[in-house]
Each structure stands twice: as C-alpha cells, then as structure tokens.
XYZ file of N, CA and C in Angstrom:
483
model
N -29.146 1.788 31.973
C -30.375 1.882 32.288
C -30.680 1.401 34.068
N -31.956 1.822 34.694
C -32.202 1.109 35.755
C -33.509 0.591 35.649
N -33.569 -0.590 36.176
C -34.984 -1.680 35.787
C -35.570 -1.498 37.289
N -36.967 -1.022 37.483
C -37.803 -0.494 38.507
C -39.298 -1.680 38.633
N -39.246 -2.389 39.803
C -40.608 -3.034 39.458
C -41.637 -2.432 40.303
N -42.955 -2.192 39.484
C -43.925 -1.841 40.058
C -44.863 -2.734 40.556
N -44.913 -3.031 42.031
C -45.437 -4.214 42.521
C -46.793 -4.131 42.461
N -47.838 -2.981 42.781
C -48.622 -2.997 42.662
C -49.456 -2.572 41.181
N -48.523 -1.956 40.504
C -48.716 -1.773 38.707
C -48.580 -2.807 37.980
N -48.033 -4.089 38.646
C -47.785 -5.467 37.849
C -46.894 -4.999 36.407
N -45.485 -4.051 36.341
C -44.721 -3.713 35.259
C -43.826 -3.426 35.629
N -42.980 -2.957 34.781
C -41.666 -2.514 35.008
C -41.294 -1.447 34.198
N -40.373 -0.754 34.734
C -39.803 0.756 34.160
C -38.741 0.361 33.819
N -37.915 1.534 33.426
C -36.870 1.598 32.981
C -36.791 3.205 33.403
N -35.299 3.484 33.850
C -34.996 4.829 34.076
C -33.922 5.227 33.594
N -33.487 6.483 32.780
C -32.570 6.759 32.638
C -31.830 7.207 33.531
N -30.696 7.125 33.980
C -29.746 7.730 35.142
C -29.439 9.363 34.667
N -29.286 9.475 33.698
C -28.791 11.231 33.249
C -29.979 11.613 33.196
N -31.107 11.549 32.415
C -32.022 12.145 32.129
C -33.299 12.053 33.346
N -33.223 11.239 33.903
C -34.189 10.696 34.790
C -35.404 10.092 34.015
N -35.501 10.045 33.185
C -36.670 9.452 32.049
C -37.120 8.306 32.336
N -38.565 8.070 32.656
C -39.135 6.528 32.999
C -39.926 6.523 31.780
N -39.592 5.058 31.551
C -40.731 4.422 30.507
C -41.140 2.801 31.025
N -41.968 2.686 30.400
C -42.609 1.177 30.782
C -41.771 0.303 30.070
N -41.295 -0.582 30.363
C -40.583 -1.795 29.730
C -41.227 -3.114 29.671
N -42.052 -3.312 30.331
C -43.105 -4.549 30.600
C -44.301 -4.323 31.286
N -45.571 -4.580 30.767
C -46.925 -4.420 31.067
C -47.722 -5.469 30.462
N -49.060 -5.653 31.084
C -49.944 -6.733 30.350
C -49.097 -7.659 29.991
N -48.468 -8.030 31.136
C -48.137 -9.824 30.514
C -48.456 -11.079 31.695
N -48.865 -10.618 32.557
C -49.492 -11.278 33.678
C -48.422 -11.345 34.758
N -47.986 -10.550 35.446
C -46.995 -10.255 36.204
C -48.231 -10.168 37.572
N -47.766 -10.769 38.254
C -48.487 -10.523 39.695
C -48.080 -9.507 40.251
N -46.587 -9.525 41.249
C -45.805 -8.630 41.664
C -44.396 -8.416 41.421
N -44.208 -7.973 40.475
C -42.665 -7.926 40.575
C -41.935 -7.528 41.223
N -40.937 -8.113 41.977
C -40.139 -7.704 42.466
C -38.428 -7.284 42.695
N -37.902 -8.675 42.947
C -36.370 -7.928 42.737
C -35.800 -8.745 41.611
N -34.602 -7.988 40.815
C -34.539 -8.661 39.474
C -33.200 -8.261 39.152
N -32.593 -9.099 38.674
C -31.248 -8.691 38.063
C -30.988 -9.300 36.672
N -29.870 -8.371 36.278
C -29.250 -8.281 34.675
C -28.535 -8.637 33.931
N -28.407 -10.078 33.617
C -27.171 -10.179 32.862
C -26.460 -9.484 32.095
N -25.062 -9.959 31.821
C -24.048 -8.904 30.952
C -25.134 -9.256 29.524
N -25.685 -10.032 29.374
C -26.240 -10.483 27.947
C -27.446 -9.382 27.774
N -27.859 -8.426 28.772
C -29.150 -8.177 28.716
C -30.245 -8.752 29.178
N -30.265 -9.962 29.973
C -31.138 -10.643 30.076
C -31.791 -10.137 31.416
N -32.840 -9.984 31.509
C -33.383 -9.564 32.816
C -33.884 -10.875 33.668
N -33.593 -11.177 34.679
C -34.366 -11.898 35.575
C -35.297 -11.413 36.359
N -36.655 -11.836 36.677
C -37.404 -11.322 38.149
C -38.119 -12.348 38.788
N -37.921 -12.031 40.014
C -38.849 -12.796 40.822
C -40.267 -11.907 41.104
N -41.427 -12.814 40.979
C -42.856 -12.424 40.674
C -43.515 -12.882 41.884
N -43.291 -13.312 42.984
C -44.320 -13.488 44.079
C -45.544 -13.196 44.323
N -46.218 -14.172 44.321
C -48.230 -14.094 44.668
C -48.254 -14.152 46.334
N -47.898 -13.251 46.914
C -48.292 -13.420 48.697
C -49.309 -13.972 48.540
N -50.729 -13.801 48.431
C -52.001 -14.379 48.762
C -52.075 -15.654 48.689
N -51.565 -15.856 47.251
C -51.740 -17.598 47.044
C -50.175 -18.616 47.527
N -49.002 -17.725 47.950
C -48.414 -18.484 48.540
C -47.436 -19.045 47.357
N -47.222 -18.474 46.122
C -46.870 -18.948 44.894
C -45.357 -18.026 44.264
N -44.979 -18.702 43.633
C -44.094 -17.396 42.496
C -43.848 -18.023 41.488
N -43.222 -16.945 40.528
C -42.918 -17.460 39.285
C -41.338 -16.207 39.191
N -40.582 -17.235 38.199
C -39.411 -16.331 37.956
C -39.421 -16.241 36.183
N -39.222 -14.836 35.673
C -39.632 -14.622 34.329
C -38.068 -14.081 33.974
N -38.045 -14.543 32.597
C -36.953 -14.040 32.133
C -37.610 -12.915 30.846
N -37.004 -11.888 30.662
C -37.338 -10.670 29.800
C -36.220 -10.623 29.039
N -36.085 -10.335 27.565
C -35.236 -10.203 26.654
C -35.800 -9.402 25.699
N -35.445 -8.000 25.438
C -35.709 -7.114 24.490
C -37.105 -6.852 24.435
N -37.559 -6.852 25.649
C -38.845 -6.530 26.331
C -40.123 -7.816 26.013
N -39.648 -8.580 25.350
C -40.292 -9.874 25.642
C -39.827 -10.725 27.038
N -41.142 -10.971 27.515
C -41.410 -12.127 28.857
C -41.931 -13.247 28.928
N -41.281 -14.119 29.233
C -41.668 -15.517 29.907
C -41.496 -15.761 30.757
N -42.368 -16.783 31.698
C -41.997 -17.463 32.719
C -41.357 -18.617 32.605
N -40.125 -18.559 33.024
C -39.009 -19.644 33.378
C -39.346 -20.550 34.142
N -40.232 -20.352 35.408
C -40.254 -21.067 36.710
C -41.508 -20.856 36.834
N -42.255 -21.752 38.032
C -43.267 -21.607 38.623
C -43.397 -22.597 39.479
N -43.604 -22.012 40.638
C -43.730 -23.212 41.864
C -44.341 -22.416 43.285
N -44.629 -23.739 44.263
C -45.067 -23.196 45.529
C -44.088 -22.277 46.559
N -42.965 -21.662 46.051
C -42.153 -20.973 47.074
C -42.914 -19.400 46.759
N -42.127 -18.500 47.422
C -42.381 -17.082 47.726
C -41.142 -16.643 47.517
N -40.602 -16.649 45.837
C -39.392 -15.924 45.692
C -39.086 -14.416 45.878
N -38.038 -14.257 46.324
C -37.820 -12.436 46.744
C -36.270 -12.436 45.855
N -35.292 -12.170 46.890
C -33.818 -11.890 46.307
C -33.454 -12.964 45.041
N -32.898 -12.246 44.115
C -32.069 -13.101 43.033
C -31.154 -12.521 42.713
N -30.190 -13.323 42.354
C -28.960 -12.555 41.465
C -28.308 -13.930 40.656
N -27.219 -13.427 39.904
C -26.580 -14.771 38.990
C -25.297 -14.601 39.783
N -24.462 -16.063 39.602
C -23.341 -16.192 40.161
C -22.299 -15.510 38.983
N -20.843 -15.295 39.346
C -20.262 -14.357 38.925
C -19.796 -15.242 37.278
N -20.041 -16.259 37.233
C -19.929 -16.796 35.783
C -21.221 -16.965 34.829
N -22.200 -16.150 35.670
C -23.529 -16.352 35.004
C -24.408 -17.792 34.780
N -23.926 -19.036 35.361
C -24.270 -20.130 34.665
C -25.330 -20.834 36.042
N -25.266 -20.030 37.047
C -26.143 -20.072 37.584
C -26.985 -19.142 38.666
N -28.044 -19.447 38.846
C -29.011 -18.410 39.251
C -29.238 -18.756 40.554
N -29.299 -17.772 41.609
C -29.981 -17.880 42.867
C -31.267 -16.859 43.388
N -31.943 -17.703 44.206
C -33.027 -17.221 44.672
C -33.505 -17.542 45.797
N -33.515 -16.455 46.646
C -34.191 -16.615 48.060
C -35.825 -16.956 48.314
N -36.311 -17.796 48.976
C -37.462 -18.026 49.457
C -38.254 -17.670 51.001
N -38.557 -16.490 50.489
C -39.012 -15.841 51.908
C -40.421 -16.841 52.747
N -40.807 -17.947 52.438
C -41.890 -18.505 52.827
C -41.277 -19.628 53.926
N -39.950 -20.084 52.949
C -39.597 -21.446 54.000
C -37.693 -20.845 54.252
N -37.355 -19.713 54.001
C -36.028 -19.386 54.173
C -34.679 -20.255 53.860
N -35.442 -20.429 52.333
C -34.116 -21.331 52.025
C -33.740 -20.484 50.574
N -32.172 -20.431 50.716
C -31.342 -20.006 49.417
C -31.569 -21.093 48.043
N -32.130 -20.958 47.121
C -31.576 -22.301 46.099
C -31.021 -21.663 44.713
N -30.236 -22.810 43.998
C -29.276 -22.289 42.946
C -30.184 -23.291 41.816
N -30.173 -22.444 40.790
C -30.668 -23.138 39.596
C -29.723 -22.920 38.485
N -29.708 -23.652 37.517
C -29.021 -23.828 36.376
C -29.478 -22.827 35.610
N -28.641 -22.184 35.130
C -29.438 -21.225 34.020
C -29.632 -22.012 32.543
N -30.981 -22.318 32.152
C -31.520 -22.863 31.272
C -32.491 -22.431 30.677
N -33.225 -22.977 29.342
C -34.212 -22.268 28.918
C -35.300 -22.322 29.674
N -35.643 -23.122 30.502
C -36.650 -23.115 31.620
C -36.310 -23.982 32.565
N -36.380 -23.132 34.090
C -35.479 -23.337 35.288
C -36.488 -24.937 36.298
N -35.334 -25.889 36.245
C -35.975 -27.302 36.855
C -34.733 -27.426 37.994
N -35.513 -28.118 38.721
C -34.127 -28.946 39.639
C -33.588 -27.883 40.293
N -34.310 -27.118 40.974
C -33.204 -26.401 42.185
C -32.649 -27.218 43.057
N -31.438 -26.533 43.546
C -30.757 -27.427 44.351
C -30.710 -26.536 45.624
N -30.769 -27.136 46.603
C -30.699 -26.091 48.194
C -29.404 -25.932 48.477
N -29.223 -24.495 48.626
C -27.847 -24.146 49.055
C -27.720 -23.802 50.557
N -28.985 -23.135 51.018
C -28.744 -22.923 52.498
C -30.200 -22.742 53.052
N -30.438 -23.405 54.299
C -31.380 -23.349 54.780
C -31.642 -22.416 56.394
N -31.771 -21.202 56.370
C -31.519 -20.396 57.419
C -32.984 -21.015 58.612
N -32.650 -21.310 59.802
C -33.640 -21.421 61.108
C -34.350 -20.253 61.578
N -35.788 -19.940 61.407
C -36.133 -18.363 61.702
C -35.615 -17.164 61.079
N -36.335 -16.256 61.423
C -36.080 -15.064 60.696
C -36.160 -14.882 59.419
N -37.305 -14.205 58.893
C -37.544 -13.891 57.396
C -36.259 -13.487 56.641
N -36.138 -13.978 55.246
C -35.390 -13.642 54.230
C -35.732 -12.944 53.571
N -34.952 -11.857 52.956
C -35.584 -10.868 51.740
C -34.569 -10.988 50.686
N -33.867 -9.899 50.161
C -32.929 -9.739 48.993
C -32.132 -10.549 49.718
N -30.946 -10.431 47.991
C -29.940 -11.079 47.803
C -28.927 -10.876 46.814
N -27.658 -10.677 47.111
C -26.937 -10.231 45.932
C -25.717 -11.325 46.330
N -24.987 -11.512 45.391
C -23.886 -12.531 44.963
C -22.767 -11.447 44.059
N -21.127 -11.398 45.238
C -20.141 -10.859 44.873
C -19.366 -11.610 43.883
N -18.478 -11.118 43.485
C -17.314 -11.566 42.189
C -16.734 -12.702 42.771
N -16.699 -12.970 44.278
C -16.011 -14.176 44.336
C -17.043 -15.439 44.503
N -18.543 -14.980 44.224
C -19.166 -16.163 44.518
C -20.058 -15.952 46.140
N -19.856 -15.357 47.036
C -20.290 -15.451 48.218
C -21.721 -14.883 47.899
N -22.424 -15.194 48.822
C -24.092 -14.604 48.871
C -24.543 -13.869 50.015
N -24.895 -12.562 49.702
C -25.057 -11.935 50.787
C -26.598 -11.523 50.907
N -27.180 -11.892 52.051
C -28.900 -12.585 52.138
C -29.289 -11.326 53.547
N -30.006 -10.595 53.121
C -30.869 -10.055 54.080
C -31.912 -10.710 54.881
N -31.587 -10.923 55.872
C -32.421 -11.474 57.412
C -33.606 -10.206 58.033
N -34.057 -10.016 57.080
C -34.679 -8.295 57.323
C -35.615 -8.571 59.325
N -36.299 -9.843 59.808
C -36.412 -9.709 60.793
C -35.213 -10.230 62.164
N -34.082 -10.561 61.550
C -33.272 -10.459 62.534
C -32.243 -9.105 62.725
N -32.609 -8.471 61.647
C -31.602 -7.341 61.410
C -29.934 -7.961 60.985
N -30.148 -8.489 60.218
C -28.818 -8.995 60.070
C -28.296 -9.161 58.129
N -27.205 -9.270 58.103
C -26.731 -9.491 56.663
C -25.853 -11.012 56.311
N -26.435 -12.160 56.114
C -25.824 -13.228 56.396
C -24.752 -13.546 55.085
N -23.814 -13.715 55.244
C -22.800 -14.180 54.045
C -22.759 -15.587 54.146
N -22.752 -16.277 52.972
C -23.120 -17.708 52.385
C -21.709 -17.702 51.826
N -21.058 -19.173 51.781
C -19.891 -19.419 50.620
C -20.896 -19.971 49.739
N -20.396 -19.833 48.481
C -20.737 -20.528 47.262
C -21.126 -22.011 47.763
N -20.580 -22.721 48.812
C -21.037 -24.554 48.850
C -22.398 -24.443 49.595
N -22.480 -23.001 50.372
C -23.730 -23.222 51.516
C -23.566 -22.805 52.769
N -22.076 -22.492 53.222
C -21.464 -22.575 54.607
C -21.995 -21.258 54.708
N -22.815 -21.094 56.104
C -22.644 -19.725 56.575
C -21.340 -19.439 57.519
N -20.889 -17.943 56.917
C -19.884 -17.501 56.918
C -19.616 -16.790 58.286
N -20.458 -15.801 57.814
C -20.511 -14.333 58.973
C -22.320 -14.035 58.719
N -22.462 -13.687 59.880
C -23.993 -12.481 59.855
C -23.394 -11.120 60.411
N -23.575 -10.004 59.697
C -23.226 -8.775 59.861
C -24.467 -7.828 60.088
N -24.493 -7.689 61.668
C -25.379 -7.027 62.721
C -25.546 -5.517 61.945
N -27.043 -5.016 61.772
C -27.267 -3.813 61.279
C -28.262 -3.286 62.634
N -27.981 -1.794 62.186
C -28.834 -0.818 63.392
C -30.327 -0.617 62.920
N -30.764 -1.139 62.325
C -32.567 -1.484 62.484
C -32.563 -2.940 61.905
N -34.181 -2.774 61.883
C -34.851 -4.325 61.300
C -35.715 -3.713 60.477
C-alpha cells in the first residue's frame, strides 16, 4: 500500500499500487495538515502535521487505523523518517531549519538536535540504510547529506529550486 496525505482534506488515504484503488485510512481525528509520513517495519505510520498559520506541529502515530498525537510543539515539522534500526525518529523543522532526533517511545519527548542549517528553508528528509540523512533544502536547490552524528557531509546541487 501507498499512504497519501490530503493536506487540505485533513485525512490520509491508502492506494493499492496494483488496482489503483484509493481508500480513506484516517479522517476526522483532528489532523491539521498531514504532510510527510514514514511506515515502520511493524506497520506503524508516523505523520508530521504542521499547522502553518499557528506555527506549531504535531507528530501522529497511526496503528491499524487508530491515530494518536505523540508529540506537540512550537516547531513546523515537515520531513520525517526512521533510523535503520527504527529506534530513532528524525524530523525536520522548516521554521528553524533544524533536524531533530527523537527516541521512539510511547510519546516523544526530549528531542536531540542533530544539525542546524543556517538559512535556506528545509523540506523533506529521508534516511538511508547506513543512517545518513538526506535533507531537501528547497530554497537553496540542494540535497544535504548529513552523517548520523550530525556532520554536513555533502551538498548535492539540483537543477531547480
């Protein structure tokens, strides 16, 4: 299945890649603007839910169609992914341009700063099998490669912004 966030409809759909059938997975739970998401090996869906007007965010955990808020704070969380061992959850804050790491627990608390970009808004992020974090720096037109310890390893230039 593929999971798709409906930013304006405040819900999440599933799409069957074979049949192209789309079904509502989550709705009417109070999501503001479901954005990026990641699915764990245990079929736990983690979703960033920024509220751009209020300049706040939530992170949701969705298990078997039941959703709960596991973090709420003053950030504008956008990109999200799990570490290779799925013990850490990485999120990008588009307001401060910081990458945060949470220990995966029942509720998320005490984020650790991984990297702080100076300028140029960040967007989505993904983590590879070795734990390197790839961050879209949309207004700079690059993808940044960050080591698991937070060191900027490389900036990959793109053709567009």
